Tab-separated table of C-alpha atoms in Angstrom:
chain	number	residue	atom	x	y	z
A	1	MET	CA	69.077	91.869	122.326
A	2	LYS	CA	69.879	95.384	121.305
A	3	GLN	CA	71.919	95.997	124.410
A	4	VAL	CA	73.800	92.845	123.689
A	5	TYR	CA	74.831	93.962	120.198
A	6	GLN	CA	75.873	97.272	121.569
A	7	ASN	CA	78.150	95.691	124.204
A	8	ILE	CA	79.741	93.633	121.351
A	9	ILE	CA	80.295	96.635	119.407
A	10	LYS	CA	81.909	98.247	122.390
A	11	PHE	CA	84.062	95.346	122.946
A	12	THR	CA	85.110	95.329	119.157
A	13	VAL	CA	86.089	99.064	119.341
A	14	ALA	CA	88.068	98.346	122.548
A	15	LEU	CA	89.956	95.554	120.809
A	16	VAL	CA	90.757	97.954	117.858
A	17	LEU	CA	92.074	100.678	120.063
A	18	LEU	CA	94.091	98.286	122.210
A	19	ALA	CA	95.711	96.929	118.901
A	20	ASN	CA	96.609	100.364	117.684
A	21	LEU	CA	98.078	101.304	121.083
A	22	SER	CA	99.914	98.282	121.510
A	23	HIS	CA	101.526	98.815	118.036
A	24	ALA	CA	102.541	102.455	119.022
A	25	GLN	CA	103.302	101.515	122.563
A	26	ASP	CA	103.640	105.158	124.061
A	27	PHE	CA	101.265	108.025	123.827
A	28	GLN	CA	102.250	111.046	121.895
A	29	LEU	CA	101.466	114.804	122.322
A	30	THR	CA	101.070	117.481	119.531
A	31	GLN	CA	102.491	120.135	121.870
A	32	PHE	CA	105.435	117.991	122.947
A	33	TYR	CA	107.517	121.190	123.741
A	34	ALA	CA	104.872	122.029	126.218
A	35	SER	CA	106.006	118.907	128.060
A	36	PRO	CA	109.539	118.930	127.581
A	37	LEU	CA	110.561	116.466	130.283
A	38	LEU	CA	108.470	113.893	128.420
A	39	LEU	CA	110.221	114.559	125.185
A	40	ASN	CA	113.868	114.635	126.481
A	41	PRO	CA	115.539	114.537	129.880
A	42	GLY	CA	118.013	116.979	128.693
A	43	PHE	CA	115.268	119.851	128.799
A	44	ALA	CA	115.255	119.735	132.766
A	45	GLY	CA	116.019	123.236	133.828
A	46	ALA	CA	116.319	124.696	130.308
A	47	THR	CA	114.687	127.757	130.972
A	48	GLY	CA	117.125	128.964	133.481
A	49	GLN	CA	114.206	129.412	135.940
A	50	ASN	CA	111.460	127.100	137.690
A	51	ARG	CA	108.782	125.742	135.769
A	52	ALA	CA	105.616	123.660	136.293
A	53	THR	CA	103.563	122.313	133.368
A	54	LEU	CA	100.134	120.743	133.111
A	55	HIS	CA	99.072	119.011	129.810
A	56	ASN	CA	95.871	117.378	128.907
A	57	ARG	CA	94.966	115.348	125.645
A	58	VAL	CA	91.624	114.141	124.556
A	59	GLN	CA	91.657	111.943	121.589
A	60	TRP	CA	89.067	110.147	119.276
A	61	THR	CA	86.246	112.062	120.866
A	62	GLY	CA	83.798	110.633	118.236
A	63	LEU	CA	84.032	107.224	119.972
A	64	ALA	CA	82.157	105.886	122.858
A	65	LYS	CA	85.213	106.048	125.141
A	66	PRO	CA	87.953	108.549	123.972
A	67	TYR	CA	91.732	108.294	124.767
A	68	ARG	CA	92.969	110.576	127.563
A	69	ALA	CA	96.416	111.452	128.592
A	70	HIS	CA	97.713	113.837	131.346
A	71	VAL	CA	100.987	114.980	132.054
A	72	ALA	CA	102.297	117.261	135.002
A	73	SER	CA	105.885	118.182	135.654
A	74	PHE	CA	107.941	120.508	137.645
A	75	ASP	CA	111.548	121.254	136.967
A	76	HIS	CA	114.201	123.457	138.759
A	77	SER	CA	117.236	125.161	137.591
A	78	MET	CA	120.503	125.266	139.330
A	79	PRO	CA	122.758	127.776	137.254
A	80	GLN	CA	125.548	127.501	139.741
A	81	GLN	CA	125.609	123.854	139.313
A	82	ARG	CA	124.954	124.165	135.622
A	83	SER	CA	122.314	121.654	136.341
A	84	GLY	CA	118.461	121.005	136.142
A	85	ILE	CA	116.474	118.574	138.147
A	86	GLY	CA	112.521	117.625	137.739
A	87	VAL	CA	109.676	115.306	138.538
A	88	MET	CA	107.131	114.319	136.161
A	89	VAL	CA	103.876	112.302	136.523
A	90	ALA	CA	101.870	110.750	133.450
A	91	SER	CA	98.746	108.975	133.084
A	92	GLU	CA	96.737	107.591	129.817
A	93	VAL	CA	93.383	105.949	129.661
A	94	ASN	CA	91.882	104.426	126.760
A	95	GLY	CA	89.040	101.923	125.589
A	96	THR	CA	86.007	100.365	127.202
A	97	SER	CA	88.290	98.375	129.481
A	98	ARG	CA	89.796	101.524	131.133
A	99	PHE	CA	93.163	100.409	130.141
A	100	ARG	CA	95.449	102.560	132.076
A	101	THR	CA	99.126	103.284	132.341
A	102	GLN	CA	100.513	105.653	135.074
A	103	THR	CA	104.009	106.654	135.629
A	104	ALA	CA	106.185	108.794	137.949
A	105	ASN	CA	109.840	109.948	137.157
A	106	VAL	CA	112.760	112.083	138.392
A	107	VAL	CA	114.887	113.598	135.838
A	108	TYR	CA	118.353	115.149	135.906
A	109	SER	CA	120.320	117.348	133.371
A	110	HIS	CA	123.751	118.874	133.303
A	111	ARG	CA	125.070	121.609	131.014
A	112	ILE	CA	128.456	121.451	129.275
A	113	ASP	CA	129.620	124.584	127.634
A	114	VAL	CA	131.581	123.787	124.480
A	115	ASN	CA	132.423	127.367	123.909
A	116	SER	CA	130.927	130.845	124.041
A	117	SER	CA	128.007	129.859	121.662
A	118	TRP	CA	127.245	126.177	121.921
A	119	SER	CA	126.277	124.034	124.907
A	120	ILE	CA	125.438	120.209	125.391
A	121	ARG	CA	122.741	119.134	127.958
A	122	PRO	CA	122.735	115.405	128.688
A	123	GLY	CA	120.115	114.080	130.952
A	124	LEU	CA	118.822	110.998	132.841
A	125	GLN	CA	115.281	109.834	133.834
A	126	PHE	CA	114.277	107.041	136.193
A	127	GLY	CA	110.809	106.163	136.952
A	128	VAL	CA	108.181	103.506	138.036
A	129	GLY	CA	105.023	102.674	136.191
A	130	ASN	CA	101.756	100.677	136.551
A	131	ARG	CA	99.644	99.164	133.994
A	132	ARG	CA	95.860	98.084	134.808
A	133	ILE	CA	93.051	96.902	133.025
A	134	ASP	CA	89.240	96.573	134.179
A	135	TYR	CA	88.089	93.449	132.609
A	136	SER	CA	84.500	93.935	134.074
A	137	GLN	CA	83.825	96.510	131.470
A	138	LEU	CA	84.499	94.011	128.699
A	139	VAL	CA	81.921	91.381	127.100
A	140	PHE	CA	83.256	87.908	126.388
A	141	GLY	CA	81.807	85.106	124.375
A	142	ASP	CA	80.705	83.049	127.391
A	143	GLN	CA	78.459	86.034	128.604
A	144	ILE	CA	76.121	86.132	125.824
A	145	TYR	CA	73.041	84.173	125.373
A	146	GLU	CA	69.572	84.809	123.812
A	147	ARG	CA	67.927	86.836	126.657
A	148	GLY	CA	70.965	89.211	127.453
A	149	LEU	CA	74.381	88.772	129.383
A	150	THR	CA	75.556	86.688	132.216
A	151	GLY	CA	78.741	86.509	134.227
A	152	THR	CA	81.813	85.376	132.547
A	153	GLN	CA	83.682	82.185	133.842
A	154	GLU	CA	87.073	83.727	132.987
A	155	ASP	CA	89.509	84.658	135.864
A	156	PHE	CA	91.477	87.645	135.306
A	157	SER	CA	92.320	88.256	139.031
A	158	ASN	CA	96.221	87.676	138.539
A	159	MET	CA	96.224	89.426	135.100
A	160	ASN	CA	94.975	92.991	135.609
A	161	SER	CA	97.971	94.975	136.989
A	162	ARG	CA	101.598	95.168	136.365
A	163	TYR	CA	104.319	97.394	137.826
A	164	PHE	CA	107.522	98.202	136.148
A	165	PHE	CA	110.819	100.148	136.355
A	166	ASP	CA	112.029	102.430	133.532
A	167	VAL	CA	115.011	104.268	132.376
A	168	ALA	CA	115.446	107.031	129.872
A	169	SER	CA	118.254	109.329	128.802
A	170	GLY	CA	118.704	112.155	126.224
A	171	VAL	CA	120.983	115.045	125.095
A	172	VAL	CA	120.245	118.505	123.662
A	173	VAL	CA	122.829	120.456	121.689
A	174	HIS	CA	122.082	124.011	120.969
A	175	ASN	CA	122.989	127.590	120.776
A	176	SER	CA	120.857	130.634	121.166
A	177	GLN	CA	119.353	130.224	117.548
A	178	VAL	CA	119.283	126.376	116.953
A	179	TRP	CA	118.855	123.114	118.752
A	180	ILE	CA	118.804	119.500	118.094
A	181	GLY	CA	118.260	116.811	120.446
A	182	PHE	CA	118.124	112.960	120.840
A	183	SER	CA	116.494	110.960	123.451
A	184	ALA	CA	115.904	107.201	124.085
A	185	HIS	CA	112.977	105.925	126.471
A	186	HIS	CA	112.672	102.384	127.904
A	187	LEU	CA	116.335	101.619	127.854
A	188	ASN	CA	115.983	98.664	130.239
A	189	ARG	CA	113.059	97.134	128.098
A	190	PRO	CA	110.574	96.650	130.959
A	191	ASP	CA	108.111	93.651	130.688
A	192	VAL	CA	104.735	95.509	130.815
A	193	THR	CA	102.437	92.446	129.863
A	194	PHE	CA	99.769	91.173	132.190
A	195	VAL	CA	100.579	87.509	131.534
A	196	ARG	CA	104.181	87.721	132.398
A	197	SER	CA	105.189	86.472	128.701
A	198	GLY	CA	108.661	88.295	128.983
A	199	GLU	CA	107.825	90.510	125.974
A	200	ALA	CA	109.886	93.666	126.396
A	201	LEU	CA	108.738	97.092	125.770
A	202	PRO	CA	110.601	98.441	122.760
A	203	ILE	CA	112.915	101.390	123.060
A	204	ARG	CA	111.397	104.576	121.856
A	205	MET	CA	113.727	106.845	120.101
A	206	SER	CA	113.373	110.416	119.048
A	207	VAL	CA	115.291	113.055	117.010
A	208	HIS	CA	114.038	116.465	117.347
A	209	GLY	CA	115.388	120.016	116.670
A	210	GLY	CA	114.692	123.373	115.068
A	211	ALA	CA	115.762	126.980	114.577
A	212	LYS	CA	114.477	130.512	115.429
A	213	ILE	CA	114.401	132.932	112.672
A	214	ASN	CA	114.015	136.528	113.388
A	215	LEU	CA	111.654	138.413	111.045
A	216	ASP	CA	112.583	141.915	112.240
A	217	ASN	CA	116.293	141.752	111.556
A	218	ASN	CA	119.124	139.141	111.002
A	219	ARG	CA	120.329	139.362	114.795
A	220	ILE	CA	118.927	136.821	117.114
A	221	ARG	CA	118.886	138.190	120.731
A	222	SER	CA	120.073	135.821	123.278
A	223	SER	CA	118.168	137.115	126.262
A	224	TYR	CA	115.242	134.913	127.162
A	225	LYS	CA	113.220	137.813	128.625
A	226	SER	CA	113.977	140.041	125.526
A	227	ARG	CA	113.980	137.436	122.837
A	228	PRO	CA	112.355	138.744	119.531
A	229	ASP	CA	108.852	139.599	119.363
A	230	ASN	CA	108.411	138.464	115.862
A	231	VAL	CA	109.969	135.046	114.961
A	232	LEU	CA	109.544	131.939	112.872
A	233	ILE	CA	110.286	128.585	114.509
A	234	PRO	CA	110.400	125.688	112.011
A	235	SER	CA	110.873	122.454	113.987
A	236	PHE	CA	110.817	118.716	113.716
A	237	ASN	CA	110.511	115.461	115.736
A	238	TYR	CA	111.031	112.001	114.346
A	239	LYS	CA	110.241	109.075	116.577
A	240	GLN	CA	110.584	105.313	116.291
A	241	GLN	CA	109.574	102.510	118.584
A	242	GLY	CA	109.606	98.822	117.289
A	243	ASN	CA	107.788	98.839	113.831
A	244	PHE	CA	106.212	102.337	114.369
A	245	ARG	CA	107.822	105.365	113.136
A	246	GLN	CA	106.466	108.890	112.716
A	247	LEU	CA	107.674	112.266	111.661
A	248	ASP	CA	106.199	115.620	113.037
A	249	LEU	CA	106.968	118.473	110.799
A	250	GLY	CA	105.763	122.156	111.839
A	251	MET	CA	106.197	125.623	111.900
A	252	TYR	CA	105.488	128.201	114.685
A	253	TRP	CA	104.921	132.013	114.222
A	254	ASN	CA	105.533	133.880	117.417
A	255	TYR	CA	104.409	137.705	117.633
A	256	GLU	CA	104.491	137.970	121.453
A	257	PRO	CA	102.213	137.239	123.285
A	258	ILE	CA	100.613	135.396	120.574
A	259	ILE	CA	101.752	132.252	118.976
A	260	VAL	CA	100.250	130.316	116.008
A	261	GLY	CA	101.363	126.901	114.424
A	262	ALA	CA	100.757	124.132	112.113
A	263	TRP	CA	101.945	120.583	112.236
A	264	TYR	CA	101.851	117.572	109.860
A	265	ARG	CA	102.488	114.121	111.376
A	266	GLY	CA	103.249	111.185	109.418
A	267	ILE	CA	105.520	109.693	106.733
A	268	PRO	CA	103.268	109.516	103.776
A	269	VAL	CA	105.887	108.136	101.393
A	270	PHE	CA	106.435	104.970	103.451
A	271	SER	CA	103.960	102.071	104.213
A	272	SER	CA	103.366	99.866	107.333
A	273	GLU	CA	103.608	96.046	107.103
A	274	GLU	CA	99.792	96.014	106.748
A	275	GLY	CA	100.104	98.386	103.639
A	276	TYR	CA	98.670	101.468	105.194
A	277	PRO	CA	100.740	104.768	104.828
A	278	PHE	CA	102.325	106.171	107.853
A	279	ARG	CA	100.092	109.104	108.473
A	280	ASP	CA	98.322	110.282	111.407
A	281	ALA	CA	97.086	114.011	111.625
A	282	VAL	CA	97.343	117.643	110.624
A	283	ALA	CA	97.347	119.887	113.524
A	284	ILE	CA	96.833	123.651	114.207
A	285	LEU	CA	98.053	125.449	117.254
A	286	VAL	CA	97.184	128.761	119.142
A	287	GLY	CA	98.830	130.020	122.206
A	288	THR	CA	99.563	132.996	124.397
A	289	LYS	CA	101.536	134.138	127.507
A	290	PHE	CA	100.853	136.331	130.389
A	291	ASN	CA	102.658	137.169	133.525
A	292	GLY	CA	104.692	134.221	133.279
A	293	PHE	CA	101.685	131.781	132.365
A	294	TYR	CA	101.753	129.872	128.904
A	295	PHE	CA	98.558	128.621	127.491
A	296	GLY	CA	98.196	126.502	124.544
A	297	TYR	CA	95.492	124.856	122.539
A	298	SER	CA	95.921	122.401	119.436
A	299	TYR	CA	93.475	120.299	117.519
A	300	ASP	CA	94.443	117.492	115.401
A	301	PHE	CA	92.465	116.611	112.330
A	302	THR	CA	92.818	112.848	111.890
A	303	VAL	CA	94.053	111.536	108.260
A	304	SER	CA	94.852	107.998	109.381
A	305	ARG	CA	92.631	104.811	109.059
A	306	MET	CA	90.715	106.162	112.263
A	307	GLU	CA	89.164	108.948	109.945
A	308	VAL	CA	86.563	106.379	108.639
A	309	TYR	CA	85.087	105.815	112.125
A	310	ASN	CA	84.580	109.698	112.599
A	311	SER	CA	87.052	109.569	115.397
A	312	GLY	CA	86.574	113.322	116.148
A	313	GLY	CA	90.191	114.119	116.100
A	314	ALA	CA	92.022	115.242	119.257
A	315	HIS	CA	91.949	118.284	121.375
A	316	GLU	CA	94.934	119.205	123.561
A	317	LEU	CA	95.437	121.907	126.200
A	318	SER	CA	98.733	122.912	127.948
A	319	ILE	CA	99.321	125.271	130.834
A	320	SER	CA	102.679	126.250	132.197
A	321	TYR	CA	104.099	128.759	134.632
A	322	VAL	CA	107.666	129.980	134.706
A	323	PHE	CA	108.538	131.281	138.129
A	324	PRO	CA	110.172	134.839	138.221
A	325	GLU	CA	113.719	134.864	139.320
A	326	ARG	CA	114.549	135.600	142.833
A	327	ARG	CA	116.440	138.793	143.493
A	328	LYS	CA	119.650	137.471	144.872
A	329	LYS	CA	123.260	138.275	144.001
A	330	LYS	CA	124.496	135.395	142.054
A	331	PRO	CA	126.824	134.717	139.300
A	332	LYS	CA	125.464	136.062	136.030
A	333	LYS	CA	123.642	133.459	133.982
A	334	ARG	CA	124.635	132.987	130.445
A	335	ARG	CA	121.597	133.530	128.646
A	336	ASP	CA	122.679	132.409	125.339
A	337	MET	CA	122.677	128.936	126.808
A	338	ILE	CA	118.788	128.882	127.113
A	339	ILE	CA	117.511	126.381	124.643
A	340	PRO	CA	115.613	128.304	121.997
A	341	CYS	CA	112.773	125.792	121.415
A	342	PRO	CA	109.063	126.773	121.585
A	343	ASP	CA	106.988	126.952	124.773
A	344	PHE	CA	104.207	124.844	122.916
């Protein structure tokens, strides 16, 4: 009977996790600028060079089955065409049921120079995705009897997988010191349910931005490679999807090659429909760069309802590589048109 109770507990925890994730819909990252294509299609090619990224997040490590998210992307800058293209794959797995969402996307952005200081980068993203669940890992009421567990009579053969098509767009407005962006994902409202109920995935909207403040002097250098060694970067990211809304407020200090930062995630002055405050976590971040590689680590201290379950917070690791420029005679790039957002 002990094993039966353990399975019941696992099933209950799985339901709690699925309930929370169905409310938020999309997974989120603390180091969202380390996976810029996931944040906004307008960031494709934003470094002026080629860039590859890998991102891993492990959340609620104190639970039996922690939540995991993985993102990999590559974007290519085409300065002569004032454009950028990219590809991105993402995967998230959570709960006892191994509830999994996988997506593959292509991204395009184009730079429009407004004047000698300001640029606009609109972008588009198209992708396909799959959601899958393993019901064999769950325990149902008809399986439980006094001597242990037996097989279920439920038939989920036609309700364990769903493919969908997805569309997103975004725009980033910036100069060499300040940037602000807007993105909207799931513009086509795809149906991702297993039971073909016709329930559409809500549009996820994000407004994000920030500025670079040079601590050495009042002049912000525009060159990407010779950017200030000592800068503060305050930034924000507000996102909303359905009834879910959240604000990330943070500050980076970049003293090359080291960067440290802190974030607060939540809107404590507002409450959800259930009466709980919109608050999630306080996060700290450390990072460094070496020969084109960027390494970032962050940890989230949980301050939401999950804290009472000793959830264990969240660990996040990001690695990116910016490829060196090819030595060819090309029209000189406008370095002041590089988006000045953080690398983590």
